[in-house]
Amino acid sequence: MAPQRAQSSPTLTPTGPRAAVVLAAGNDDASRALLSQPLGDATVVETAVDNVRRIVDADRIVVVVAAGDRTVRDLLGDDLTYVEQAEACGTGDAALTARAAVLAALGDDAADASVLVAYADTPLLRSQSLRGLMTRHLLTGADLSLLSAVVDAPRATDGRIVRTDGEISAILEPEDRPDVEVDGPTEINVGAYVAAPGLLFDELDAMVADGENRLTELARRVIAHGRRISSYRIYDTDEVRGVNTDAELAEAADVVLKRLFMPKKNTDTKIVFGTGGWRAVIGEGYTLANVRRLCQAIANQVVRQGIETQGVVIGGDRRFLSRESAEAAAEVFAGNNIPVVLLPDDVPTPLVTFAAPHLGSALGIIITSSHNPPEWNGMKVFRADGSLPLDDETDRYQDEANALAVDDVITLDLALARRTGMVTDKVLTEPYVDAIEKIVDVDSVRGSDLRVIVDPMYGTSQLTLGTILNDMRVRSEFIHAAHNPLFGGIAPAPDLQRLSTLITMIEQGGGRYDLGMATDGDSDRIGIVDETGEYITTNDLLLLLFWYLHEVRGEKGGVVRNLATTHLLDRLAAHFGEESYECKVGFKHVTAGMEKIGAVLGGESSGGLTIRGWILGKDGIFACALVVEMLARTGKRISELREMIYEITGRLYTLEANVDSTPEMRVAVPRRLEAEPLTHVGPYPVVSVSHLDGTKILLENDNWALLRFSGTEPVLRMFVEADSPEKAAELLDWLKGFVTAGV
């Protein structure tokens, strides 16, 4: 009969005094050497002990090392306690060696404490699994608790768990079942234990005295004495892997790499900057607490630089929690004696980009998640000149923010901050519009009789863009202009798939509209639909504007594009005798490239662009105004301009696709690219391969294919450009086949 479940005490809670023993003595020199081998950003033993540190205070962790060993101590540091196992007499003897050190560390808490025993050669055990084991032990009131897992193919050395009426009634070691072949899904003993120190060390003492030195014997003895064992089951069987050979170390390295790309849930709500700021799901990574921590880290940097008197300007878009977040951010900066200009209405991101240099502020901050789905929010930070900070700067922000505790954040109540002048509410719509109208030729548009339809996608552009269009005397009609934090149930990205209403209205308008325009949720990206209802890619729009700026406005200079943007820009630049420059994805790289070569235009195929003399960030509102000016001054429609420019550059056809990138794919695809140097993509010879950002395969005649894992989403992005639509489709199919083969 299985032991009866112990009744938990009404006062039992899943917390209490705890200590840990980590067995790091190894069986021999080879196994000890493996403990110091690199695994991800640390070594095997550091990774294993770090997981224990997350649930047990360092001053109560005892590490058992081999006699005379210094390597493990040097790796782990002086804040842990070390004891030496005199001889390699087994894991039971090693754990017993830690008794005096554990009891000394626990002191008066020993009677109520729980002790975790873990192995240094199982670094893939997650801290959450160890926490689950400890919590299960305390909640169930068991005498001994262990980790278990169900594996499809148990190893010959695995102990098999037997249950009776759901309770563990036996653990069968290989010698207990010499004639039984274990096959199929089997529950095994993983080999981490929790028990009260009295039971643990008394049983180990008796066990070793009986000549049994294996720690796995502990559970069998507890069962034999009629005591109750509970278990916490691991479902990620990668955690079961030990590191006892070079081959197992290589497999563990793959697991560590794969985990880097797994979606983080409630176990990790760290602030991580991508190519366009910090973004996260609301209620998970995006919380007001994280907003405050990030603002405190940024405020710290402002103070270090001695520029706090310049202040900061803060705004928010129309997303859920944006207004509350902007006010929370203002309280943090004011609390750090940094004056704040708080923009009172929902505002476009480019207005904040403009506001920083306009006001002479140290930084501009906008609460937005750009074109992400409505369940996301985030933050973008701009330097004093309106440019995005580069990676080393955002790394400093995020690292410091993640290290801050809630109590480290300094705030000043918003009402008091307003009364004392530390927070000033200011509307900057007019200065922003006036600045645009100094660059865009408003007078040349008046009298053109243009009629446009605009889809702001429930975002923030209608006030500013509407004002500019009115000043131009352009007849404009706005759709989807209401304040809707759900954005109509879609991601507010101005691409072909999400502009169906705009396209349909133009197609059914009977020639009523000369142009359709769209901006994304925070108004820094543009989408264009021509007078026939055809969606115009940003690749084509950049071509049109580069030609217009150079040939009609007479603004000489080159062009900057990211590596996922059309090479027709290079052809047009060569035709003009100008320079073209390729950069990584991220608009901060575009503006840096523009400064480097003195470019007149910079842009990305995803919908962002700016020109020389305007802000150092993408601006969908300015771009819309410039397109309207282009139509008015040339007297041509978009379709006519495209055909005229194709006569200069020829045609290339672009396609793109995204596939969900599994963690396995993140590991396998780069490895295959390294192992199999490409000579052909299908029948087409490879000219060269660039690893500037992802893998870009360059073919003849400006044809190319790009594989790039997104820095902000679990997505692999694929782009191709080719001489014909058929060839582009062929290249894209080849990429899809390549990335999914063997994954």
XYZ file of C-alpha atoms in Angstrom:
743
model
C 0.000 0.000 0.000
C 1.295 3.459 -0.872
C 2.055 5.832 2.002
C -0.805 8.177 2.846
C -0.534 11.821 1.888
C 0.638 13.889 4.805
C -1.779 16.586 5.899
C -0.321 20.052 5.535
C -0.235 22.318 8.507
C -2.680 25.247 8.201
C 0.277 27.583 8.696
C 2.432 25.973 6.028
C 3.508 28.462 3.372
C 5.660 27.986 0.246
C 8.472 29.958 1.870
C 10.731 29.319 4.820
C 14.361 28.873 5.812
C 16.297 27.083 3.128
C 19.819 26.009 2.287
C 21.416 24.219 -0.646
C 24.168 21.729 -1.310
C 25.711 21.722 -4.801
C 27.817 18.685 -5.639
C 30.811 19.841 -7.689
C 33.516 17.343 -6.755
C 33.111 15.206 -9.871
C 34.034 11.556 -10.356
C 37.454 12.158 -11.873
C 39.672 14.785 -13.486
C 37.766 14.632 -16.783
C 34.373 15.295 -15.195
C 35.822 18.126 -13.093
C 37.389 19.681 -16.176
C 33.996 19.797 -17.880
C 32.595 21.914 -15.040
C 34.861 24.800 -16.026
C 34.045 24.663 -19.747
C 32.130 27.579 -21.330
C 28.363 27.231 -21.665
C 26.722 30.312 -23.135
C 27.932 33.383 -21.251
C 29.263 31.403 -18.292
C 30.749 28.009 -17.445
C 28.917 24.781 -16.676
C 29.337 25.108 -12.910
C 28.532 28.826 -12.886
C 25.310 28.199 -14.801
C 24.236 25.412 -12.455
C 25.006 27.386 -9.301
C 23.405 30.559 -10.666
C 20.097 28.687 -10.886
C 20.440 27.730 -7.216
C 21.357 31.318 -6.256
C 17.986 32.451 -7.576
C 16.141 30.554 -4.847
C 18.666 30.245 -2.004
C 20.728 33.040 -0.434
C 24.440 32.768 -1.216
C 25.435 32.552 2.464
C 23.414 29.343 2.733
C 24.789 27.602 -0.337
C 27.443 24.964 0.327
C 29.488 23.723 -2.640
C 31.223 20.358 -2.319
C 34.512 20.299 -4.235
C 37.298 17.788 -4.683
C 40.193 17.889 -2.237
C 42.672 20.547 -3.298
C 40.469 21.870 -6.090
C 40.659 25.656 -6.650
C 39.071 25.931 -10.077
C 35.454 25.794 -8.915
C 36.084 28.258 -6.081
C 37.774 30.722 -8.412
C 34.873 30.561 -10.838
C 32.075 30.902 -8.280
C 33.546 33.509 -5.937
C 34.005 33.965 -2.210
C 30.379 34.510 -1.160
C 29.670 30.756 -1.063
C 30.803 28.134 1.445
C 33.078 25.351 0.205
C 33.777 21.938 1.723
C 36.125 19.308 0.370
C 35.276 15.683 -0.263
C 38.449 13.841 0.763
C 37.999 10.993 -1.732
C 35.654 10.360 -4.642
C 33.407 8.024 -2.631
C 30.106 8.786 -4.338
C 27.429 11.434 -4.311
C 25.887 10.319 -1.017
C 29.208 10.730 0.752
C 29.708 14.107 -0.972
C 26.351 15.421 0.262
C 27.042 14.159 3.783
C 30.332 16.085 3.751
C 28.301 19.304 3.696
C 26.364 18.573 6.921
C 28.352 20.724 9.358
C 28.535 23.672 6.943
C 24.800 23.543 6.203
C 23.811 23.372 9.876
C 26.175 26.223 10.690
C 24.701 28.344 7.909
C 21.130 27.665 9.067
C 21.854 28.174 12.754
C 18.637 28.455 14.778
C 16.572 28.030 11.589
C 17.722 24.440 11.067
C 14.677 22.876 12.737
C 12.258 24.471 10.273
C 14.482 24.541 7.207
C 14.547 22.685 3.912
C 17.738 21.700 2.123
C 18.059 21.433 -1.637
C 20.643 19.039 -3.053
C 21.607 19.673 -6.683
C 24.376 18.702 -9.090
C 26.880 21.023 -10.742
C 26.863 18.900 -13.910
C 23.142 19.514 -14.610
C 23.307 23.190 -15.667
C 20.203 22.998 -17.830
C 17.888 22.643 -14.842
C 15.953 25.909 -14.726
C 15.709 27.903 -11.530
C 11.933 27.748 -11.991
C 12.055 23.966 -11.811
C 14.115 24.089 -8.622
C 11.709 26.665 -7.221
C 8.806 24.416 -8.184
C 10.432 21.513 -6.370
C 11.038 23.557 -3.222
C 7.507 24.980 -3.244
C 5.907 21.570 -3.831
C 7.883 20.142 -0.903
C 6.693 22.847 1.468
C 3.070 22.792 0.310
C 2.647 19.018 0.505
C 4.471 18.507 3.795
C 6.397 15.588 2.289
C 9.429 14.081 3.973
C 11.452 14.089 0.765
C 10.746 15.674 -2.623
C 12.460 15.023 -5.920
C 12.432 16.198 -9.500
C 10.972 13.850 -12.093
C 10.465 13.918 -15.842
C 8.730 11.767 -18.430
C 11.110 10.939 -21.262
C 10.425 9.096 -24.495
C 13.707 7.215 -24.494
C 15.131 6.691 -20.994
C 18.838 6.047 -20.698
C 20.054 2.774 -19.309
C 21.324 4.582 -16.217
C 18.053 6.386 -15.405
C 16.152 5.440 -12.250
C 12.531 4.617 -13.116
C 9.764 5.917 -10.855
C 6.929 3.545 -9.940
C 3.653 4.972 -8.679
C 0.789 3.353 -6.782
C -2.463 5.298 -6.623
C -0.550 8.314 -7.870
C 2.061 8.208 -5.083
C 5.710 7.265 -5.581
C 6.056 3.744 -4.217
C 9.429 2.710 -5.649
C 12.394 3.866 -7.674
C 13.893 1.114 -9.796
C 17.562 1.443 -10.607
C 19.109 -0.452 -13.557
C 20.325 -3.292 -11.327
C 16.765 -3.788 -10.040
C 15.471 -4.585 -13.535
C 18.260 -6.412 -15.403
C 15.797 -8.328 -17.581
C 13.295 -5.503 -18.085
C 13.786 -3.392 -21.160
C 12.449 0.101 -20.602
C 10.892 1.470 -23.768
C 8.457 4.295 -24.517
C 7.486 7.214 -22.254
C 8.864 6.625 -18.783
C 8.929 8.728 -15.633
C 12.472 9.001 -14.321
C 14.229 10.392 -11.277
C 16.092 13.523 -12.413
C 18.285 13.754 -9.331
C 17.588 16.883 -7.284
C 16.165 16.504 -3.785
C 14.670 18.557 -0.952
C 14.354 17.402 2.641
C 14.638 18.681 6.199
C 18.289 18.736 7.281
C 17.665 16.239 10.086
C 16.123 13.621 7.822
C 18.542 14.299 4.990
C 21.779 13.973 6.904
C 20.600 11.227 9.290
C 19.546 9.051 6.356
C 22.766 9.812 4.488
C 24.791 8.944 7.568
C 23.030 5.585 7.967
C 23.204 4.942 4.243
C 26.941 5.542 4.006
C 27.499 3.426 7.099
C 25.727 0.580 5.281
C 28.204 0.936 2.427
C 25.826 2.708 -0.005
C 27.344 5.890 -1.387
C 24.916 6.854 -4.147
C 22.582 9.759 -3.463
C 19.852 8.023 -5.486
C 19.611 5.430 -2.695
C 18.266 8.154 -0.387
C 14.786 8.151 -1.905
C 14.569 4.343 -1.794
C 15.401 4.325 1.925
C 12.819 7.000 2.696
C 10.159 4.964 0.894
C 11.223 1.812 2.703
C 10.723 3.590 6.054
C 7.141 4.420 5.132
C 7.829 8.101 4.712
C 6.165 10.089 1.998
C 7.855 11.335 -1.166
C 6.449 14.075 -3.377
C 7.674 15.135 -6.790
C 7.743 18.089 -9.101
C 7.608 17.101 -12.758
C 9.707 18.777 -15.432
C 8.066 19.000 -18.857
C 11.012 20.432 -20.762
C 13.142 17.314 -21.064
C 16.143 19.380 -22.163
C 16.572 20.087 -18.451
C 17.336 16.430 -17.785
C 20.566 16.544 -19.798
C 23.755 16.254 -17.791
C 27.211 17.358 -18.919
C 29.574 14.432 -18.471
C 31.170 14.227 -21.922
C 32.310 16.627 -24.611
C 29.374 15.520 -26.761
C 26.907 16.318 -23.978
C 28.552 19.717 -23.524
C 27.997 20.497 -27.211
C 24.348 19.430 -26.930
C 23.927 21.600 -23.834
C 25.376 24.591 -25.698
C 22.696 24.174 -28.365
C 20.002 24.122 -25.693
C 21.345 27.303 -24.088
C 21.381 29.058 -27.469
C 17.864 27.869 -28.247
C 16.579 29.203 -24.923
C 17.811 32.684 -25.748
C 15.106 32.918 -28.399
C 12.223 31.363 -26.505
C 9.365 33.789 -25.772
C 9.692 35.075 -22.229
C 6.623 34.867 -20.029
C 6.116 35.895 -16.414
C 9.479 34.429 -15.466
C 11.347 37.185 -17.285
C 10.004 40.711 -17.582
C 13.301 42.384 -18.328
C 13.517 45.569 -20.346
C 15.126 44.846 -23.713
C 15.687 47.439 -26.446
C 15.226 46.423 -30.067
C 15.937 48.325 -33.270
C 13.261 50.926 -32.482
C 13.150 51.263 -28.722
C 11.731 49.099 -25.947
C 8.533 47.189 -26.671
C 6.678 44.538 -24.685
C 3.239 43.043 -24.126
C 1.124 45.113 -21.744
C 0.800 43.478 -18.346
C 3.771 41.217 -18.953
C 7.001 43.014 -19.793
C 5.286 46.365 -20.232
C 4.237 47.583 -16.799
C 4.250 50.969 -15.116
C 6.880 49.595 -12.737
C 9.180 48.875 -15.687
C 8.431 52.292 -17.173
C 9.543 53.901 -13.912
C 12.684 51.739 -13.634
C 13.706 52.549 -17.193
C 13.108 56.268 -16.659
C 15.182 56.150 -13.481
C 18.066 54.552 -15.397
C 17.802 57.217 -18.113
C 17.584 59.962 -15.490
C 20.721 58.594 -13.837
C 22.582 58.906 -17.118
C 21.329 62.474 -17.630
C 22.651 63.418 -14.181
C 25.994 61.683 -14.821
C 26.402 63.766 -17.972
C 25.586 66.959 -16.080
C 22.799 67.967 -18.471
C 19.796 67.744 -16.141
C 19.043 71.457 -16.393
C 18.214 70.969 -20.087
C 15.257 68.844 -19.055
C 13.368 66.268 -21.065
C 10.259 66.326 -23.225
C 7.755 63.488 -22.853
C 4.717 62.469 -24.879
C 2.502 59.475 -25.481
C 0.444 58.078 -28.326
C -3.058 56.578 -28.277
C -2.230 53.143 -26.950
C -3.602 51.719 -23.739
C -1.622 53.064 -20.736
C 0.257 55.633 -22.844
C -1.088 58.663 -20.973
C -0.575 57.013 -17.582
C 2.936 55.970 -18.611
C 3.873 59.468 -19.801
C 2.749 60.897 -16.476
C 4.622 58.197 -14.534
C 7.739 58.991 -16.562
C 7.320 62.703 -15.802
C 7.132 61.960 -12.065
C 10.415 60.035 -12.198
C 12.361 62.714 -14.050
C 10.895 65.442 -11.825
C 11.831 63.345 -8.802
C 15.417 63.406 -10.039
C 15.402 67.232 -10.331
C 15.159 67.079 -14.121
C 12.581 69.523 -15.555
C 9.922 68.008 -17.793
C 7.899 69.356 -20.689
C 4.866 67.072 -20.782
C 2.914 67.084 -24.024
C -0.729 67.018 -22.941
C -2.357 65.307 -25.925
C -1.633 62.077 -27.761
C 1.131 63.029 -30.168
C 3.000 61.537 -33.126
C 6.460 60.132 -32.516
C 8.073 62.529 -35.051
C 6.695 65.479 -33.078
C 8.711 64.306 -30.048
C 11.736 63.712 -32.298
C 11.351 67.327 -33.416
C 10.655 68.635 -29.913
C 13.972 67.590 -28.353
C 16.173 69.857 -30.511
C 13.428 72.480 -30.770
C 13.328 72.921 -26.988
C 17.016 72.223 -26.418
C 16.075 69.268 -24.232
C 18.564 66.637 -23.153
C 16.223 63.892 -24.397
C 12.864 63.273 -25.983
C 10.736 60.338 -24.825
C 7.597 58.963 -26.455
C 5.395 56.201 -25.060
C 4.520 54.055 -28.057
C 4.850 50.638 -29.583
C 4.727 52.000 -33.128
C 3.035 49.539 -35.507
C 2.894 46.582 -33.084
C -0.463 44.930 -32.292
C -2.694 46.701 -29.739
C -1.668 44.493 -26.804
C 1.833 46.001 -26.951
C 3.272 49.254 -25.678
C 6.775 50.594 -25.273
C 9.090 53.575 -25.231
C 11.351 55.346 -27.710
C 14.169 57.608 -26.571
C 15.711 60.385 -28.680
C 18.936 62.292 -28.153
C 19.121 66.053 -27.926
C 19.499 66.271 -31.718
C 16.480 64.016 -32.305
C 18.479 60.961 -33.316
C 17.965 57.526 -31.825
C 20.654 56.386 -29.396
C 22.948 53.664 -30.698
C 23.189 50.177 -29.265
C 25.847 50.911 -26.643
C 23.662 53.643 -25.160
C 20.454 51.628 -25.071
C 22.387 48.682 -23.628
C 23.410 50.923 -20.730
C 19.828 52.059 -20.200
C 18.376 48.550 -20.179
C 21.136 46.985 -18.073
C 20.903 49.634 -15.388
C 17.092 49.562 -15.407
C 17.004 45.804 -15.007
C 19.369 46.031 -12.044
C 17.193 48.588 -10.233
C 14.732 47.656 -7.504
C 11.394 49.427 -7.162
C 12.751 51.240 -4.096
C 15.582 52.652 -6.214
C 13.136 54.773 -8.223
C 12.802 58.417 -7.137
C 9.523 60.162 -7.942
C 7.781 63.466 -7.323
C 3.981 63.537 -7.257
C 2.735 64.962 -10.540
C 0.421 67.540 -8.990
C 3.231 68.887 -6.817
C 5.657 68.775 -9.747
C 3.257 70.896 -11.786
C 2.735 73.392 -8.971
C 6.476 73.841 -8.495
C 7.208 74.110 -12.211
C 9.195 70.887 -12.463
C 6.583 69.623 -14.949
C 5.222 72.012 -17.541
C 2.406 71.102 -19.905
C 3.022 72.460 -23.381
C 1.399 71.967 -26.796
C 3.923 71.821 -29.657
C 1.645 71.051 -32.583
C 2.003 74.483 -34.168
C 5.813 74.680 -33.965
C 6.054 71.185 -35.472
C 3.656 72.010 -38.327
C 5.390 75.355 -38.938
C 8.764 73.588 -39.178
C 7.432 71.155 -41.774
C 5.901 73.976 -43.790
C 9.270 75.724 -43.930
C 10.672 72.734 -45.829
C 7.653 71.535 -47.795
C 6.556 74.019 -50.455
C 3.014 74.684 -49.289
C 2.403 77.485 -51.806
C 3.220 75.269 -54.770
C 0.425 72.886 -53.794
C -2.276 75.522 -53.498
C -4.369 75.661 -56.615
C -3.414 72.105 -57.659
C -6.961 70.903 -56.860
C -5.601 67.663 -55.404
C -7.949 65.408 -53.504
C -6.580 62.822 -51.098
C -7.905 60.258 -48.679
C -5.935 59.516 -45.513
C -6.002 56.524 -43.176
C -4.208 57.321 -39.875
C -5.079 53.778 -38.693
C -6.599 55.137 -35.448
C -3.222 56.703 -34.724
C -1.960 60.204 -34.100
C -1.445 61.924 -37.458
C -4.842 63.462 -38.236
C -4.358 66.731 -36.320
C -0.909 67.597 -37.679
C -1.305 66.135 -41.170
C -4.821 67.498 -41.426
C -3.549 70.978 -40.567
C -0.803 70.783 -43.207
C -3.200 69.553 -45.895
C -5.650 72.336 -45.027
C -2.846 74.899 -45.299
C -2.038 73.437 -48.736
C -5.725 73.788 -49.699
C -5.796 70.077 -50.456
C -9.228 68.501 -50.200
C -8.665 65.677 -47.723
C -10.857 62.988 -46.238
C -9.808 61.012 -43.162
C -10.963 57.527 -42.237
C -10.229 55.536 -39.054
C -9.462 58.766 -37.202
C -11.231 58.064 -33.891
C -9.330 57.318 -30.702
C -9.365 53.522 -30.536
C -6.639 51.825 -28.466
C -7.547 48.509 -30.127
C -6.803 49.962 -33.587
C -9.796 48.205 -35.087
C -8.412 44.853 -33.963
C -5.310 44.895 -36.170
C -1.728 46.006 -35.907
C -1.597 49.642 -37.142
C 1.011 49.028 -39.853
C 0.401 50.747 -43.234
C 1.052 47.744 -45.461
C -0.946 46.190 -48.277
C -2.789 43.681 -46.089
C -4.106 46.314 -43.652
C -5.123 49.099 -46.043
C -8.002 47.290 -47.723
C -10.575 49.949 -46.796
C -8.402 52.735 -48.210
C -7.764 50.773 -51.410
C -11.450 49.911 -51.861
C -12.560 53.517 -51.407
C -10.142 54.671 -54.116
C -11.075 51.837 -56.469
C -14.775 52.581 -56.053
C -14.328 56.353 -56.122
C -14.505 56.612 -59.879
C -11.416 58.810 -60.148
C -12.499 60.940 -57.220
C -9.153 60.651 -55.404
C -5.690 61.558 -56.671
C -3.875 59.806 -53.851
C -4.331 57.606 -50.800
C -2.010 57.983 -47.814
C -1.669 56.144 -44.519
C 0.436 56.449 -41.404
C 1.076 53.840 -38.725
C 0.009 53.972 -35.075
C 2.623 56.525 -34.015
C 2.834 58.259 -37.415
C 6.485 57.684 -38.236
C 5.802 55.331 -41.181
C 3.995 55.981 -44.443
C 1.892 53.918 -46.812
C 0.831 55.102 -50.290
C -1.952 54.028 -52.658
C -2.040 55.532 -56.140
C -5.026 56.960 -58.005
C -6.008 53.530 -59.369
C -6.030 51.832 -55.949
C -2.647 50.145 -56.387
C -0.546 49.912 -53.248
C 2.844 51.563 -53.802
C 5.672 49.881 -51.949
C 8.035 52.030 -49.933
C 10.796 50.810 -52.248
C 9.050 52.559 -55.153
C 8.167 55.591 -53.048
C 11.824 56.071 -52.098
C 12.753 55.924 -55.784
C 10.166 58.584 -56.621
C 11.248 60.909 -53.832
C 14.972 60.490 -54.544
C 14.354 61.414 -58.162
C 12.098 64.325 -57.167
C 14.499 65.769 -54.598
C 17.457 65.502 -56.952
C 15.900 66.521 -60.278
C 13.012 68.831 -59.382
C 14.067 70.397 -56.090
C 17.723 70.383 -57.130
C 18.983 68.902 -53.862
C 22.173 67.036 -54.708
C 23.508 64.172 -52.620
C 23.374 60.423 -52.248
C 20.919 58.007 -50.718
C 21.024 55.665 -47.711
C 18.960 52.507 -47.454
C 18.960 49.544 -45.127
C 19.988 46.174 -46.506
C 16.362 45.050 -46.970
C 15.566 47.944 -49.316
C 15.659 48.018 -53.125
C 18.911 48.202 -55.061
C 17.126 50.340 -57.643
C 18.102 53.238 -55.388
C 21.730 52.327 -56.082
C 21.056 52.341 -59.811
C 19.380 55.737 -59.628
C 22.218 57.127 -57.509
C 24.730 55.849 -60.065
C 22.684 57.523 -62.832
C 22.914 60.809 -60.896
C 26.601 60.292 -60.153
C 25.815 60.152 -56.451
C 26.780 57.741 -53.697
C 24.534 54.998 -52.287
C 25.114 53.515 -48.849
C 23.787 50.296 -47.302
C 23.278 49.968 -43.535
C 21.792 47.648 -40.959
C 18.083 47.574 -40.128
C 17.120 50.306 -37.664
C 16.537 53.951 -38.507
C 19.366 55.058 -36.229
C 21.692 53.363 -38.718
C 19.980 55.170 -41.611
C 20.479 58.623 -40.105
C 24.058 57.788 -39.143
C 24.688 56.763 -42.752
C 23.095 59.969 -44.052
C 25.457 62.019 -41.941
C 28.410 59.931 -43.100
C 27.873 60.547 -46.829
C 25.826 63.754 -46.744
C 22.818 61.978 -48.278
C 19.725 63.834 -49.377
C 17.386 60.923 -48.554
C 17.405 57.935 -46.232
C 14.800 55.250 -45.882
C 13.718 51.706 -45.194
C 11.429 49.399 -47.145
C 9.267 49.059 -44.022
C 7.866 52.576 -44.465
C 10.266 54.985 -42.785
C 12.093 57.898 -44.428
C 13.512 61.348 -43.852
C 15.430 63.919 -45.898
C 18.458 66.084 -45.250
C 17.530 69.161 -43.239
C 14.592 67.541 -41.494
C 14.572 65.573 -38.231
C 16.993 62.706 -37.598
C 14.204 60.163 -37.472
C 11.520 58.796 -39.740
C 8.412 60.919 -40.143
C 5.279 59.670 -41.874
C 3.536 63.054 -41.602
C 6.378 64.926 -43.280
C 6.628 62.162 -45.903
C 2.923 62.513 -46.754
C 3.300 66.269 -47.178
C 6.350 65.786 -49.415
C 4.478 63.296 -51.633
C 1.642 65.788 -52.073
C 4.160 68.491 -53.004
C 5.753 66.106 -55.530
C 2.411 65.490 -57.283
C 1.559 69.193 -57.324
C 4.917 70.412 -58.656
C 5.366 67.703 -61.295
C 1.714 67.722 -62.355
C 1.980 63.935 -62.660
C 0.292 61.081 -60.905
C 2.115 58.371 -59.011
C 1.617 55.810 -61.780
C 3.115 58.170 -64.370
C 6.123 59.002 -62.225
C 6.856 55.313 -61.620
C 6.948 54.477 -65.303
C 9.165 57.471 -66.034
C 11.713 56.425 -63.393
C 11.649 52.769 -64.489
C 12.885 54.014 -67.842
C 16.017 55.158 -66.007
C 16.563 52.309 -63.565
C 14.918 49.319 -65.181
C 12.738 47.036 -63.076
C 13.440 44.843 -60.115
C 10.705 42.992 -58.282
C 10.666 42.510 -54.530
C 8.911 39.952 -52.381
C 9.054 39.311 -48.696
C 7.694 36.789 -46.252
C 7.880 36.059 -42.552
C 7.907 32.690 -40.858
C 7.619 32.062 -37.154
C 11.122 31.308 -35.974
C 11.347 28.496 -33.486
C 14.299 28.427 -31.096
C 15.532 25.366 -32.997
C 15.508 27.353 -36.228
C 17.547 30.126 -34.634
C 20.259 27.572 -33.984
C 19.983 25.412 -37.093
C 19.818 28.035 -39.866
C 23.038 29.943 -39.026
C 24.811 26.643 -38.455
C 23.784 25.352 -41.877
C 24.874 28.595 -43.506
C 28.293 28.208 -41.914
C 28.578 24.507 -42.717
C 27.425 24.795 -46.318
C 28.961 27.895 -47.954
C 26.549 28.985 -50.667
C 27.650 28.855 -54.272
C 24.167 28.907 -55.852
C 20.632 29.844 -54.954
C 18.780 27.362 -57.076
C 20.393 27.705 -60.515
C 21.659 31.240 -59.865
C 25.345 31.721 -58.957
C 26.200 33.579 -55.762
C 28.399 36.625 -56.255
C 29.043 37.278 -52.557
C 27.514 36.896 -49.115
C 27.176 39.701 -46.560
C 26.712 39.200 -42.822
C 26.204 42.877 -42.027
C 22.797 42.104 -40.505
C 21.552 38.565 -40.982
C 22.689 36.818 -44.156
C 22.343 38.626 -47.480
C 23.098 36.592 -50.594
C 24.106 38.759 -53.539
C 23.453 37.440 -57.049
C 24.107 38.849 -60.495
C 22.431 42.008 -61.836
C 21.497 43.468 -58.419
C 19.430 40.403 -57.529
C 19.620 39.322 -53.888
C 18.046 37.351 -51.080
C 18.106 38.143 -47.367
C 17.529 36.055 -44.258
C 17.271 38.051 -41.050
C 15.883 37.122 -37.652
C 13.841 39.932 -36.146
C 15.328 41.597 -33.100
C 11.907 42.283 -31.563
C 9.676 39.366 -32.569
C 10.040 35.565 -32.889
C 10.075 35.891 -36.680
C 12.495 35.110 -39.490
C 12.187 37.736 -42.192
C 12.920 36.856 -45.802
C 13.387 39.413 -48.587
C 14.253 38.931 -52.239
C 14.704 41.201 -55.251
C 14.954 39.882 -58.787
C 14.630 40.710 -62.507
C 11.103 39.304 -62.805
C 8.173 38.441 -60.539
C 8.681 34.789 -61.417
C 12.338 34.825 -60.433
C 11.524 36.680 -57.204
C 8.975 34.001 -56.332
C 11.523 31.324 -57.172
C 14.127 32.899 -54.879
C 11.630 33.275 -52.045
C 10.548 29.643 -52.382
C 14.206 28.617 -52.236
C 14.699 30.598 -49.027
C 11.619 29.028 -47.452
C 12.849 25.589 -48.376
C 16.307 26.280 -47.033
C 15.180 27.539 -43.622
C 12.675 24.740 -43.033
C 14.865 21.867 -44.256
C 15.869 19.693 -41.358
C 14.294 22.007 -38.755
